[in-house]
Coordinates of N, CA and C in Angstrom, one line a residue:
M1 N -39.9 21.6 -45.5 CA -40.0 20.9 -46.7 C -41.2 19.9 -46.7
R2 N -41.9 19.9 -47.8 CA -43.1 19.0 -47.8 C -42.7 17.6 -48.3
D3 N -43.4 16.6 -47.9 CA -43.2 15.2 -48.4 C -43.6 15.1 -49.8
P4 N -42.8 14.4 -50.6 CA -43.1 14.2 -52.0 C -44.5 13.5 -52.2
V5 N -45.2 13.9 -53.2 CA -46.5 13.3 -53.5 C -46.3 12.3 -54.6
V6 N -46.6 11.1 -54.4 CA -46.5 10.1 -55.5 C -47.9 9.7 -55.9
E7 N -48.2 9.9 -57.2 CA -49.5 9.5 -57.7 C -49.7 8.0 -57.5
K8 N -51.0 7.6 -57.4 CA -51.3 6.2 -57.2 C -50.8 5.3 -58.3
Q9 N -50.8 5.8 -59.5 CA -50.3 5.0 -60.6 C -48.8 4.8 -60.6
Q10 N -48.2 5.9 -60.2 CA -46.7 5.9 -60.1 C -46.3 4.9 -59.0
K11 N -47.0 4.9 -57.9 CA -46.7 4.0 -56.8 C -47.0 2.5 -57.2
A12 N -48.1 2.3 -57.9 CA -48.4 1.0 -58.4 C -47.3 0.5 -59.4
D13 N -46.8 1.4 -60.2 CA -45.8 1.0 -61.2 C -44.5 0.7 -60.4
M14 N -44.1 1.4 -59.4 CA -42.9 1.1 -58.6 C -43.1 -0.2 -57.9
V15 N -44.2 -0.5 -57.3 CA -44.5 -1.8 -56.6 C -44.4 -2.9 -57.6
S16 N -45.0 -2.7 -58.8 CA -44.9 -3.8 -59.8 C -43.4 -4.0 -60.3
A17 N -42.7 -2.9 -60.5 CA -41.3 -3.1 -60.9 C -40.5 -3.8 -59.8
A18 N -40.7 -3.4 -58.5 CA -40.0 -4.1 -57.4 C -40.3 -5.6 -57.4
R19 N -41.6 -5.9 -57.5 CA -41.9 -7.3 -57.5 C -41.3 -8.1 -58.7
A20 N -41.3 -7.4 -59.9 CA -40.7 -8.1 -61.0 C -39.2 -8.3 -60.9
F21 N -38.6 -7.3 -60.3 CA -37.1 -7.4 -60.1 C -36.8 -8.5 -59.2
L22 N -37.5 -8.6 -58.0 CA -37.2 -9.6 -57.0 C -37.5 -11.0 -57.6
S23 N -38.6 -11.1 -58.4 CA -38.9 -12.4 -59.0 C -37.9 -12.8 -60.1
E24 N -37.5 -11.9 -61.0 CA -36.6 -12.2 -62.1 C -35.2 -12.4 -61.7
E25 N -34.7 -11.5 -60.8 CA -33.3 -11.4 -60.5 C -33.0 -12.3 -59.3
L26 N -33.9 -12.4 -58.3 CA -33.5 -13.0 -57.1 C -34.4 -14.3 -56.8
D27 N -35.3 -14.6 -57.8 CA -36.2 -15.7 -57.6 C -36.9 -15.7 -56.3
M28 N -37.4 -14.5 -56.0 CA -38.1 -14.2 -54.7 C -39.5 -13.6 -55.0
E29 N -40.5 -14.3 -54.5 CA -41.9 -13.8 -54.7 C -42.4 -13.1 -53.4
I30 N -42.9 -11.9 -53.6 CA -43.4 -11.2 -52.4 C -44.8 -10.6 -52.8
G31 N -45.6 -10.3 -51.9 CA -46.9 -9.8 -52.1 C -46.9 -8.3 -52.4
A32 N -48.0 -7.8 -52.9 CA -48.0 -6.3 -53.2 C -47.8 -5.5 -52.0
L33 N -48.4 -5.9 -50.8 CA -48.2 -5.1 -49.6 C -46.8 -5.0 -49.2
Q34 N -46.1 -6.2 -49.2 CA -44.7 -6.3 -48.9 C -43.9 -5.4 -49.8
A35 N -44.2 -5.5 -51.1 CA -43.4 -4.7 -52.1 C -43.7 -3.2 -51.9
E36 N -44.9 -2.8 -51.5 CA -45.2 -1.4 -51.2 C -44.4 -0.9 -50.0
M37 N -44.4 -1.8 -49.0 CA -43.6 -1.4 -47.8 C -42.1 -1.3 -48.1
M38 N -41.6 -2.1 -49.0 CA -40.2 -2.1 -49.4 C -40.0 -0.8 -50.2
V39 N -40.8 -0.4 -51.1 CA -40.7 0.8 -51.9 C -40.7 2.0 -51.0
D40 N -41.6 2.0 -50.0 CA -41.7 3.2 -49.1 C -40.4 3.3 -48.3
R41 N -39.9 2.2 -47.8 CA -38.7 2.2 -47.0 C -37.5 2.6 -47.8
L42 N -37.4 2.1 -49.0 CA -36.3 2.5 -49.9 C -36.4 4.0 -50.2
G43 N -37.6 4.5 -50.4 CA -37.8 5.9 -50.6 C -37.3 6.8 -49.4
E44 N -37.6 6.3 -48.2 CA -37.1 7.0 -47.0 C -35.6 7.0 -46.9
I45 N -35.0 5.8 -47.2 CA -33.5 5.6 -47.1 C -32.8 6.3 -48.3
L46 N -33.2 6.1 -49.5 CA -32.5 6.5 -50.7 C -33.0 7.8 -51.2
G47 N -34.2 8.2 -50.9 CA -34.8 9.4 -51.5 C -34.0 10.6 -51.2
P48 N -33.6 10.9 -50.0 CA -32.8 12.1 -49.8 C -31.5 12.2 -50.6
M49 N -30.9 11.1 -50.8 CA -29.6 11.1 -51.6 C -30.0 11.5 -53.1
F50 N -31.0 10.9 -53.7 CA -31.4 11.2 -55.0 C -31.9 12.6 -55.1
Y51 N -32.6 13.1 -54.1 CA -33.1 14.5 -54.1 C -31.9 15.4 -54.1
N52 N -30.9 15.1 -53.2 CA -29.7 16.0 -53.2 C -28.9 16.0 -54.5
W53 N -28.9 14.8 -55.1 CA -28.2 14.8 -56.5 C -29.0 15.7 -57.5
G54 N -30.3 15.6 -57.4 CA -31.1 16.5 -58.3 C -30.8 18.0 -58.0
L55 N -30.7 18.3 -56.7 CA -30.4 19.7 -56.4 C -29.0 20.1 -56.9
Q56 N -28.1 19.2 -56.8 CA -26.7 19.5 -57.3 C -26.7 19.7 -58.8
D57 N -27.5 18.9 -59.5 CA -27.6 19.0 -61.0 C -28.3 20.3 -61.3
A58 N -29.4 20.7 -60.6 CA -30.0 22.0 -60.8 C -29.1 23.1 -60.5
H59 N -28.3 23.0 -59.5 CA -27.4 24.1 -59.1 C -26.3 24.3 -60.2
A60 N -25.8 23.2 -60.7 CA -24.8 23.2 -61.8 C -25.4 23.8 -63.1
A61 N -26.7 23.5 -63.4 CA -27.4 24.0 -64.6 C -27.6 25.5 -64.4
M62 N -27.9 26.0 -63.2 CA -28.1 27.4 -63.0 C -26.8 28.2 -63.1
L63 N -25.7 27.6 -62.6 CA -24.4 28.2 -62.7 C -24.0 28.4 -64.2
R64 N -24.2 27.3 -65.0 CA -23.9 27.4 -66.4 C -24.7 28.5 -67.1
R65 N -26.0 28.6 -66.7 CA -26.8 29.7 -67.3 C -26.3 31.1 -66.8
M66 N -25.9 31.2 -65.6 CA -25.4 32.5 -65.1 C -24.1 32.8 -65.8
E67 N -23.3 31.9 -66.0 CA -22.0 32.1 -66.8 C -22.3 32.5 -68.2
D68 N -23.3 31.9 -68.8 CA -23.7 32.3 -70.2 C -24.2 33.7 -70.2
A69 N -25.0 34.1 -69.2 CA -25.6 35.4 -69.1 C -24.5 36.4 -68.9
A70 N -23.5 36.1 -68.0 CA -22.4 37.0 -67.8 C -21.6 37.2 -69.1
A71 N -21.4 36.2 -69.8 CA -20.6 36.3 -71.1 C -21.4 37.2 -72.1
D72 N -22.8 37.0 -72.1 CA -23.6 37.9 -73.0 C -23.5 39.3 -72.6
I73 N -23.4 39.6 -71.3 CA -23.3 41.0 -70.8 C -21.9 41.5 -71.2
D74 N -20.9 40.7 -71.0 CA -19.5 41.2 -71.4 C -19.5 41.6 -72.8
V75 N -20.2 40.9 -73.7 CA -20.2 41.3 -75.2 C -20.8 42.6 -75.4
L76 N -21.7 43.0 -74.5 CA -22.4 44.3 -74.7 C -21.6 45.5 -74.2
E77 N -20.5 45.2 -73.4 CA -19.7 46.3 -72.8 C -19.1 47.2 -73.9
K78 N -19.2 48.5 -73.7 CA -18.7 49.5 -74.6 C -17.3 50.0 -74.1
H79 N -16.4 50.1 -75.0 CA -15.1 50.6 -74.7 C -15.0 52.1 -74.9
I80 N -14.3 52.7 -74.0 CA -14.1 54.2 -74.1 C -13.0 54.4 -75.2
P81 N -13.3 55.3 -76.2 CA -12.3 55.5 -77.2 C -11.1 56.2 -76.6
R82 N -9.9 55.9 -77.2 CA -8.7 56.6 -76.7 C -8.4 57.7 -77.7
R83 N -7.7 58.7 -77.2 CA -7.4 59.9 -78.1 C -5.9 59.9 -78.3

């Protein structure tokens, strides 16, 4: 599996959001480098959990579509006439 690629602007937005959260909610000021390190570490720790949740959601969506397709096929079934 490849490492996720985060665009520079996305990373900058995450760093900015982390700094704003720490400042507003915890009255803690940190520099951009510290915030970037924190974002990277949180990604390493929490990323796999969020990734797996996404896979579970995708799996459930595929199962729903397969069930819908199976129901569509059932409607097409032809019955043998009785004599």
